[in-house]
């Protein structure tokens, strides 16, 4: 066995420090690559988005083999019975937006149809394991300016290769194969009156609509023009819902009457004391009926009607049965419930949307111990010093110079400056202690691109990251500025990021991890930023490099974390050639994995040198790259 050779190389950093280190042979380098894996895999990659939605507000459920798909108020997930895992789905996974209302499944195309509050429609093609494989979007309804009624879908029915979506404005016919809207049926009431459509069912050779004027029926055939109101007939004029039964319907009226409609004849089944909210098929001739928030089972074979009693069932919405006869319930309070193991229990992912609900920007203490309180019962800001003296800050020169008394947020940065967000942009108090000095304490307005910083925006939240950069939330997305607000680092909206909404309520930054938590009007998400808190001395800390090793399929940012503040970082190959250099934001530097000439780094081990502005605290780390 040959012994690997060793040599020594030197590298000059900032012309002040010279570092000596051993260059290992190939065998040793391979062992280094594998040793990296155990210590850094837990790191969240730079630029990663994560969701923290409420999965307890379940409102629709579908069963496809061993996958249980569930829609919640702002979330969407599926439970896999084969491995007992819940998989969350969101814009991060390719969905068009947040806020699915209804889902339906076409077995012919192995495709889920997901309809959103906005009118948007996603077609989710599933793979052989019935997991999402491809998502196609149909935005025609969302973008239509001619539709004045609500674009929230009421029901989705599947017939062969076509989806029938019921809306208040009419019935939308969607060709699943061609991924396009074929036509829209409107004004289907008597004499062409406009009616709202709540549900569609097919039975025998007929199509039935539950509408705002009762049940409408038409013959379902190629030679029948369903767009012509004259081809539709009224079955009853009472507001009703229904479900297919044999060659007809089971009809449930608002007043509690349940009847069958077979061969053109009505027959009474039972009368309930409460309004019937939902009736739908479970399996065979079993149906679930929701009355006054209570879940019941109607068995047409046994002619029984029984209540499903379980303490977990609070607000039932939809009930389905799997091939083993187990029930899966969408409950708006307790999420996805099932009696799979006997009693009903939840199979929803944990709901973490309550994280960071308490804002910390209403009361802020500056470096001198003064307490800044943004007004709720009063406009502007009230400042109290430790001696309990008070000062009110408002608009106008000499009074604080706020652009508006409608103060939304405050944040103290690392330089001791107080940043204030209002409904007319941002101002900064560069010396908060001067408020009680008797001298001029007016705020100044940062200027970006020759304009007042976000002067036309309502700034709802400001957060400071480890690099002293400013994360600003508005009603139109997020803006990240450099330390003094003169340079825009990035801007996130629903269009270029998986934000559930552009309306930002609150932002907070975890200083050690660099995670930026963003509460929007439609839920909580996080983003792994490029800045963390710095360390006092790199000699006392282990610098983390992640991912490490960098594998061929990785295309994100490589993080170098645990540095001294705003450290200078240089990356060399194994023989000391400079590959990349950058400056840290706080305690983190990032590398895109490319050399100075823009090419992807070759396979090998790279050496990372770090120093502060004085050239002190030199450190060497190693990074393995596999091209």
XYZ file of C-alpha atoms in Angstrom:
627
model
C 0.000 0.000 0.000
C 1.443 3.340 -1.005
C 1.554 6.203 1.437
C -0.093 9.429 0.206
C 2.301 12.307 -0.247
C 1.924 15.534 1.690
C 2.891 19.049 0.765
C 2.415 22.463 2.302
C 0.850 25.482 0.617
C 0.471 29.070 1.745
C -2.201 31.643 0.985
C -2.126 35.363 1.731
C -5.430 36.841 2.927
C -5.821 40.632 2.897
C -2.004 40.878 2.736
C -1.796 40.454 6.486
C -2.052 36.772 7.345
C -0.248 33.788 5.879
C -1.824 30.397 6.488
C -0.063 27.037 6.317
C -1.902 23.749 5.841
C -1.382 20.220 4.567
C -2.703 19.148 1.190
C -3.961 15.589 1.466
C -3.603 12.876 -1.104
C -6.551 11.492 -3.029
C -7.352 8.698 -0.571
C -7.557 11.140 2.320
C -9.724 13.527 0.300
C -12.286 10.816 -0.364
C -12.581 10.139 3.360
C -13.089 13.861 3.969
C -16.027 13.940 1.554
C -17.850 11.200 3.431
C -17.054 12.641 6.849
C -18.820 15.899 5.935
C -22.172 14.230 5.429
C -23.052 13.475 9.038
C -22.539 16.979 10.392
C -24.281 19.248 7.904
C -27.244 17.437 6.391
C -29.655 18.931 8.935
C -29.022 22.480 7.688
C -31.870 24.095 5.750
C -30.456 25.120 2.352
C -30.139 28.814 1.556
C -33.194 30.067 -0.332
C -35.511 27.293 0.900
C -39.203 28.121 1.403
C -41.348 26.246 3.925
C -45.052 26.456 4.786
C -46.774 26.432 8.189
C -50.461 26.345 7.283
C -53.449 25.340 9.363
C -54.298 21.747 8.468
C -57.157 21.400 10.946
C -59.711 23.339 8.860
C -60.480 20.445 6.490
C -63.284 20.998 3.984
C -62.893 18.402 1.222
C -61.447 14.895 0.949
C -60.868 12.350 -1.824
C -59.663 8.748 -1.678
C -57.485 7.456 -4.516
C -56.241 3.930 -3.747
C -53.995 4.291 -0.657
C -53.753 8.098 -0.905
C -56.186 10.333 0.989
C -56.180 13.861 -0.459
C -57.465 16.596 1.831
C -58.172 20.312 1.311
C -58.033 22.732 4.242
C -58.721 26.461 4.357
C -55.296 27.430 3.040
C -53.562 24.064 2.868
C -53.537 20.889 0.792
C -51.991 17.527 1.652
C -52.344 13.801 1.212
C -52.051 10.983 3.700
C -50.320 7.833 2.467
C -51.783 4.771 4.162
C -48.931 2.572 2.930
C -46.294 4.341 5.037
C -48.375 6.408 7.482
C -46.992 9.728 6.179
C -48.690 13.055 5.521
C -47.244 15.004 2.579
C -47.961 18.733 2.369
C -48.476 20.366 -1.034
C -48.198 24.084 -1.801
C -46.857 26.627 -4.279
C -43.411 25.297 -3.391
C -44.436 22.048 -5.116
C -45.844 23.777 -8.188
C -49.422 24.624 -7.210
C -50.571 27.886 -8.779
C -51.613 29.549 -5.542
C -53.141 29.094 -2.109
C -56.822 28.632 -1.382
C -58.198 25.474 -3.001
C -61.968 25.237 -2.556
C -62.869 21.893 -4.143
C -61.082 18.896 -5.640
C -62.291 16.112 -7.910
C -60.647 13.064 -9.458
C -60.824 11.785 -13.019
C -59.874 8.104 -13.038
C -59.673 8.030 -16.844
C -56.881 10.611 -16.866
C -55.555 9.844 -13.360
C -55.835 13.568 -12.740
C -56.949 15.746 -9.842
C -58.906 18.898 -10.625
C -58.280 21.620 -8.023
C -60.373 24.803 -8.146
C -59.261 27.932 -6.240
C -61.119 30.832 -4.646
C -59.838 33.130 -7.389
C -61.253 31.045 -10.244
C -57.875 29.507 -11.022
C -57.867 25.794 -11.877
C -54.986 23.318 -11.575
C -54.928 19.930 -13.274
C -52.672 17.681 -11.185
C -51.530 14.643 -13.144
C -50.701 11.732 -10.835
C -48.075 9.030 -11.304
C -48.528 5.273 -10.917
C -48.322 5.646 -7.129
C -51.070 8.322 -7.306
C -48.675 11.065 -6.243
C -48.504 14.472 -7.989
C -46.270 14.280 -11.070
C -47.237 17.227 -13.288
C -49.318 20.352 -12.725
C -51.017 22.319 -15.518
C -52.828 25.584 -14.901
C -55.984 26.969 -16.498
C -56.299 30.654 -15.578
C -59.019 31.724 -18.042
C -61.719 32.175 -15.398
C -59.403 33.969 -12.995
C -58.329 36.434 -15.662
C -61.817 37.000 -17.079
C -63.146 40.508 -16.464
C -66.603 39.683 -17.852
C -67.587 37.495 -14.890
C -69.108 39.704 -12.222
C -70.375 36.974 -9.895
C -68.232 34.983 -7.487
C -65.574 32.774 -9.053
C -65.637 30.374 -6.108
C -66.624 26.926 -7.327
C -69.594 25.240 -5.644
C -69.107 21.698 -6.934
C -67.084 19.647 -9.438
C -68.556 16.642 -11.234
C -66.651 14.288 -13.552
C -68.266 12.569 -16.527
C -65.974 10.581 -18.830
C -63.161 12.955 -19.833
C -64.953 16.137 -18.847
C -65.228 18.128 -15.622
C -68.386 20.113 -14.888
C -67.722 22.988 -12.502
C -70.744 24.654 -10.893
C -70.499 28.386 -10.138
C -72.895 31.160 -9.210
C -72.565 32.479 -12.776
C -73.160 29.150 -14.539
C -71.710 25.778 -15.461
C -68.135 25.565 -16.807
C -67.252 22.613 -19.040
C -63.575 21.603 -18.904
C -61.907 19.141 -21.279
C -59.401 17.306 -19.082
C -57.497 15.733 -21.987
C -57.025 19.011 -23.847
C -56.565 20.964 -20.599
C -58.930 23.696 -21.722
C -62.356 25.154 -21.021
C -64.686 24.047 -23.829
C -67.729 26.148 -23.058
C -69.816 27.783 -20.364
C -73.557 27.325 -19.774
C -75.274 30.430 -18.416
C -78.821 31.763 -18.038
C -80.332 28.291 -17.732
C -83.386 29.410 -15.780
C -86.945 29.652 -17.049
C -87.055 31.967 -20.077
C -83.275 32.311 -19.933
C -83.134 33.783 -16.439
C -79.781 33.939 -14.690
C -79.534 31.306 -11.960
C -76.869 30.126 -9.543
C -75.702 26.535 -9.910
C -74.703 24.651 -6.775
C -74.233 21.051 -7.885
C -74.262 18.762 -10.930
C -75.197 15.077 -11.110
C -75.580 12.574 -13.940
C -78.076 9.736 -13.737
C -79.292 7.415 -16.475
C -79.473 9.626 -19.600
C -80.028 12.927 -17.786
C -78.051 15.781 -16.263
C -79.392 17.455 -13.108
C -78.531 20.852 -11.655
C -79.173 22.036 -8.117
C -79.832 25.753 -8.559
C -81.106 28.855 -6.807
C -84.575 28.189 -8.303
C -84.762 24.469 -7.580
C -83.688 21.426 -9.568
C -83.286 21.712 -13.345
C -83.065 18.657 -15.619
C -82.034 18.088 -19.228
C -81.456 15.103 -21.480
C -77.750 14.330 -21.692
C -77.132 13.471 -25.332
C -74.941 14.610 -28.219
C -77.858 16.123 -30.127
C -79.084 18.198 -27.184
C -77.836 21.783 -26.894
C -77.368 22.259 -23.164
C -76.577 25.940 -23.625
C -80.192 26.570 -24.653
C -82.426 27.178 -21.631
C -85.407 25.695 -23.485
C -83.887 22.225 -23.214
C -83.948 22.399 -19.420
C -86.970 21.510 -17.294
C -87.862 22.167 -13.658
C -88.239 19.192 -11.300
C -89.068 21.250 -8.242
C -88.831 24.868 -7.174
C -87.593 24.248 -3.632
C -83.953 24.874 -2.831
C -82.544 21.352 -2.717
C -79.406 19.300 -2.964
C -79.179 15.796 -4.338
C -77.055 12.774 -5.109
C -77.370 10.078 -7.770
C -79.233 6.916 -6.727
C -79.721 3.901 -8.999
C -81.256 5.451 -12.154
C -82.438 8.574 -10.415
C -81.764 10.831 -7.454
C -82.061 11.151 -3.729
C -83.199 14.710 -3.097
C -82.818 16.579 0.190
C -84.653 19.879 0.581
C -83.709 22.799 2.787
C -86.737 22.079 4.966
C -85.541 18.571 5.849
C -87.538 16.426 3.418
C -85.638 13.507 1.881
C -87.173 11.817 -1.142
C -86.210 9.690 -4.119
C -86.762 10.491 -7.778
C -86.953 7.331 -9.888
C -88.513 6.855 -13.320
C -90.007 10.318 -13.196
C -91.717 9.794 -9.838
C -91.060 11.209 -6.362
C -91.273 9.031 -3.240
C -90.802 10.204 0.330
C -88.031 8.605 2.388
C -87.911 10.537 5.651
C -88.473 13.954 7.178
C -85.793 15.540 9.342
C -86.400 18.365 11.849
C -83.368 20.375 10.720
C -82.101 21.893 7.500
C -80.089 19.472 5.374
C -76.756 21.053 4.524
C -75.063 18.259 2.567
C -75.972 14.874 1.151
C -73.499 12.809 -0.828
C -72.611 9.247 -1.640
C -70.183 7.254 0.503
C -70.157 3.807 -1.111
C -72.818 1.532 -2.599
C -76.207 2.712 -1.376
C -74.791 4.446 1.699
C -74.956 8.230 1.909
C -73.799 10.797 4.433
C -76.152 13.560 5.481
C -75.104 16.654 7.422
C -77.878 18.405 9.340
C -77.308 21.208 11.815
C -73.597 20.330 11.999
C -74.333 16.660 12.739
C -73.022 13.769 10.637
C -75.489 11.008 9.801
C -75.461 7.867 7.645
C -78.423 7.024 5.390
C -78.441 3.354 4.342
C -80.878 2.836 1.466
C -80.448 -0.950 1.554
C -81.382 -1.250 5.224
C -83.545 1.888 5.181
C -81.809 3.208 8.309
C -80.730 6.701 9.308
C -78.164 6.916 12.124
C -76.005 9.573 13.707
C -72.212 9.166 13.733
C -71.296 9.952 17.329
C -67.675 10.727 18.183
C -66.173 13.491 20.312
C -63.640 14.299 17.581
C -66.333 15.181 15.043
C -67.072 18.890 15.455
C -67.728 20.474 12.052
C -68.119 17.697 9.446
C -67.901 18.699 5.782
C -67.285 15.645 3.562
C -67.193 11.899 4.297
C -65.641 9.190 2.094
C -65.059 5.441 2.494
C -61.977 3.466 1.445
C -61.934 -0.056 0.019
C -61.726 -1.509 3.552
C -64.936 0.271 4.513
C -63.154 2.763 6.777
C -64.442 6.330 6.834
C -62.359 9.447 6.117
C -63.901 12.723 7.196
C -63.000 16.333 6.435
C -63.763 18.167 9.676
C -63.379 21.956 9.741
C -62.192 21.967 13.338
C -60.153 18.771 13.733
C -58.811 18.214 10.212
C -58.709 14.859 8.432
C -60.365 12.271 10.679
C -60.703 8.516 10.232
C -61.923 5.471 12.122
C -59.098 3.485 10.511
C -57.952 2.261 13.932
C -61.325 2.186 15.668
C -62.195 5.544 17.182
C -61.837 8.636 15.047
C -58.447 10.332 15.172
C -56.697 13.028 13.173
C -54.373 12.242 10.274
C -53.578 15.862 9.443
C -50.027 17.237 9.574
C -49.288 19.374 12.646
C -50.687 22.888 12.309
C -47.895 25.371 13.077
C -49.660 28.474 11.809
C -49.832 29.890 15.350
C -46.052 30.473 15.372
C -45.095 34.137 15.654
C -48.666 35.340 16.103
C -47.554 37.763 18.826
C -46.052 40.868 17.275
C -42.986 42.435 18.849
C -43.018 45.676 16.900
C -45.700 47.548 18.845
C -43.375 48.230 21.783
C -39.617 48.591 21.148
C -36.881 49.586 23.612
C -33.939 51.541 22.183
C -30.298 51.346 23.312
C -30.816 54.075 25.928
C -33.710 52.263 27.594
C -36.412 54.457 26.082
C -39.655 52.638 25.314
C -41.227 53.386 21.933
C -44.950 52.613 21.696
C -46.798 52.891 18.413
C -50.254 54.351 18.805
C -53.414 52.321 18.885
C -55.743 54.699 20.671
C -53.618 57.624 19.510
C -51.792 58.476 16.315
C -48.032 58.470 15.920
C -45.581 57.205 18.553
C -45.289 57.732 22.291
C -41.786 57.474 23.804
C -41.153 56.941 27.532
C -37.713 57.244 29.125
C -36.601 55.401 32.290
C -37.570 58.495 34.319
C -41.135 58.030 33.010
C -41.049 61.206 30.937
C -43.148 61.088 27.789
C -42.736 62.468 24.306
C -45.211 62.200 21.447
C -43.873 61.862 17.926
C -46.123 62.921 15.077
C -46.046 64.669 11.714
C -44.418 68.021 10.981
C -40.952 69.502 11.379
C -39.881 69.664 14.998
C -42.453 67.088 16.062
C -40.778 63.980 14.658
C -41.493 64.483 10.962
C -43.469 61.270 10.465
C -45.001 61.005 6.977
C -48.225 59.826 8.629
C -49.561 59.214 12.112
C -50.722 55.777 10.964
C -47.674 53.913 12.264
C -47.692 50.208 11.400
C -44.346 48.899 12.664
C -41.041 49.788 14.368
C -37.658 48.053 14.473
C -34.318 48.879 16.116
C -31.364 47.991 13.906
C -27.816 46.978 14.823
C -26.589 50.569 14.614
C -29.141 51.695 17.196
C -31.359 53.414 14.626
C -35.133 53.196 14.877
C -36.876 52.305 11.613
C -40.562 53.196 11.415
C -43.059 51.944 8.832
C -46.251 53.865 8.093
C -49.005 53.829 5.487
C -46.864 56.340 3.571
C -43.492 54.652 3.596
C -40.476 54.488 5.909
C -38.550 56.952 8.060
C -35.544 56.518 10.351
C -34.611 58.061 13.695
C -30.824 57.880 13.514
C -30.393 58.909 17.152
C -33.393 57.746 19.190
C -31.852 59.027 22.430
C -32.086 62.609 21.150
C -35.858 62.574 21.606
C -35.384 63.840 25.185
C -32.312 65.986 24.478
C -34.199 69.136 23.618
C -32.490 69.137 20.234
C -33.917 68.332 16.829
C -35.005 64.690 16.803
C -36.867 64.603 13.489
C -36.732 61.426 11.454
C -35.108 61.381 8.044
C -36.501 59.661 4.976
C -34.218 57.173 3.197
C -34.062 57.691 -0.551
C -34.172 54.827 -3.017
C -33.961 55.486 -6.754
C -34.500 59.235 -6.145
C -37.753 58.635 -4.296
C -38.853 58.307 -0.701
C -38.264 54.731 0.410
C -41.515 52.856 -0.289
C -43.314 56.196 -0.130
C -46.317 54.813 -1.999
C -46.568 51.647 0.076
C -48.216 50.746 3.353
C -45.291 49.240 5.253
C -46.836 46.726 7.627
C -43.693 45.194 9.124
C -39.930 45.764 9.351
C -37.457 43.126 10.536
C -33.661 43.312 10.855
C -31.538 40.311 9.882
C -28.025 39.330 10.984
C -26.483 41.494 8.266
C -28.422 44.576 9.476
C -30.503 44.407 6.315
C -34.125 45.502 6.362
C -36.959 43.121 5.515
C -40.047 45.222 4.798
C -43.531 43.788 4.453
C -46.203 45.666 2.524
C -49.620 45.025 1.027
C -47.792 44.296 -2.230
C -45.193 41.782 -1.128
C -41.776 41.886 0.557
C -38.815 44.168 -0.048
C -35.325 43.396 1.273
C -33.022 46.428 1.438
C -29.406 46.811 2.465
C -28.464 48.304 5.828
C -29.253 51.946 4.949
C -32.169 51.342 2.595
C -30.430 52.638 -0.519
C -30.128 49.301 -2.338
C -32.856 46.767 -3.081
C -31.480 43.263 -2.511
C -34.598 41.362 -3.579
C -38.367 41.643 -3.859
C -40.761 38.742 -3.243
C -44.357 38.578 -4.483
C -46.890 35.855 -5.267
C -45.535 35.822 -8.815
C -41.833 35.116 -8.181
C -42.048 33.324 -4.814
C -44.341 30.806 -3.077
C -45.979 33.505 -0.969
C -49.618 32.573 -0.304
C -50.539 36.274 -0.459
C -48.938 39.637 -1.218
C -50.623 41.091 1.864
C -47.909 40.824 4.536
C -48.991 41.080 8.168
C -45.754 40.500 10.049
C -42.114 39.504 9.483
C -39.650 38.227 12.056
C -36.113 36.890 11.619
C -34.519 34.107 13.643
C -31.041 35.612 14.072
C -29.121 32.372 14.558
C -30.699 30.291 11.790
C -31.315 33.074 9.289
C -34.902 31.898 8.783
C -37.276 34.710 7.879
C -40.832 33.987 9.046
C -43.516 35.753 7.054
C -47.128 35.923 8.184
C -49.476 36.762 5.323
C -53.235 37.172 5.120
C -53.395 33.544 3.926
C -50.943 31.810 6.222
C -47.393 31.562 7.515
C -44.299 30.712 5.445
C -40.554 30.938 6.008
C -37.561 31.682 3.827
C -33.973 30.660 4.623
C -32.144 33.932 4.173
C -28.491 34.626 3.450
C -27.704 36.420 6.723
C -27.275 35.238 10.319
C -25.913 36.662 13.535
C -22.143 36.819 13.539
C -19.875 35.207 16.120
C -17.411 37.057 18.328
C -14.572 34.736 17.458
C -14.354 32.017 14.836
C -11.690 30.309 16.930
C -14.368 29.357 19.446
C -16.910 28.146 16.911
C -17.213 25.565 14.215
C -17.931 27.080 10.836
C -20.742 25.176 9.100
C -20.635 24.724 5.350
C -23.807 23.357 3.746
C -24.648 21.406 1.749
C -21.418 19.476 2.068
C -20.680 17.649 -0.119
C -22.286 19.545 -2.998
C -23.842 16.928 -5.253
C -24.313 17.141 -9.047
C -28.047 17.898 -8.846
C -27.657 20.803 -6.404
C -28.241 24.201 -8.025
C -28.824 26.446 -5.013
C -26.604 28.605 -2.814
C -23.890 27.079 -0.631
C -23.976 28.499 2.884
C -20.909 29.272 5.019
C -22.223 29.984 8.506
C -20.650 30.899 11.853
C -18.330 33.676 10.657
C -17.308 36.878 12.393
C -19.315 39.929 11.400
C -19.111 40.809 7.703
C -16.100 38.554 7.219
C -14.148 38.497 3.977
C -14.239 35.028 2.447
C -12.003 33.507 -0.211
C -12.360 30.035 -1.695
C -9.449 28.256 -3.360
C -8.882 24.924 -5.003
C -6.562 22.370 -3.435
C -3.419 23.966 -4.887
C -4.298 27.492 -3.773
C -5.818 28.998 -6.940
C -8.493 31.584 -6.119
C -11.910 30.305 -7.195
C -14.317 32.763 -5.566
C -14.407 35.620 -3.059
C -17.217 37.385 -1.285
C -18.238 39.196 1.893
C -20.517 37.785 4.576
C -23.880 39.219 5.567
C -23.567 39.185 9.339
C -22.261 35.698 10.084
C -23.097 33.977 6.789
C -21.510 34.040 3.341
C -22.929 32.312 0.274
C -21.359 30.800 -2.826
C -23.270 29.824 -5.953
C -20.814 27.027 -6.680
C -19.327 28.809 -9.673
C -15.835 30.114 -10.328
C -14.938 33.750 -10.941
C -15.487 33.237 -14.682
C -19.005 31.851 -14.133
C -18.298 28.148 -14.670
C -19.483 25.418 -12.307
C -16.704 24.334 -9.968
C -14.995 21.074 -10.870
C -15.110 17.961 -8.698
C -12.722 18.230 -5.764
C -12.149 19.606 -2.294
C -12.104 23.381 -1.884
C -10.592 25.403 0.937
C -12.418 28.290 2.567
C -10.506 31.162 4.149
C -12.198 33.758 6.315
C -11.015 36.954 7.984
C -12.554 40.056 9.507
C -11.970 43.572 8.194
C -8.601 43.730 9.985
C -7.419 40.452 8.498
C -7.679 38.740 11.870
C -9.269 35.436 12.925
C -8.084 33.498 9.867
C -9.819 30.139 9.513
C -9.686 27.241 7.056
C -12.733 25.092 6.212
C -13.159 22.406 3.593
C -15.902 21.839 1.039
C -16.347 18.868 -1.283
C -17.900 19.379 -4.721
C -19.059 16.575 -7.000
C -19.761 17.823 -10.510
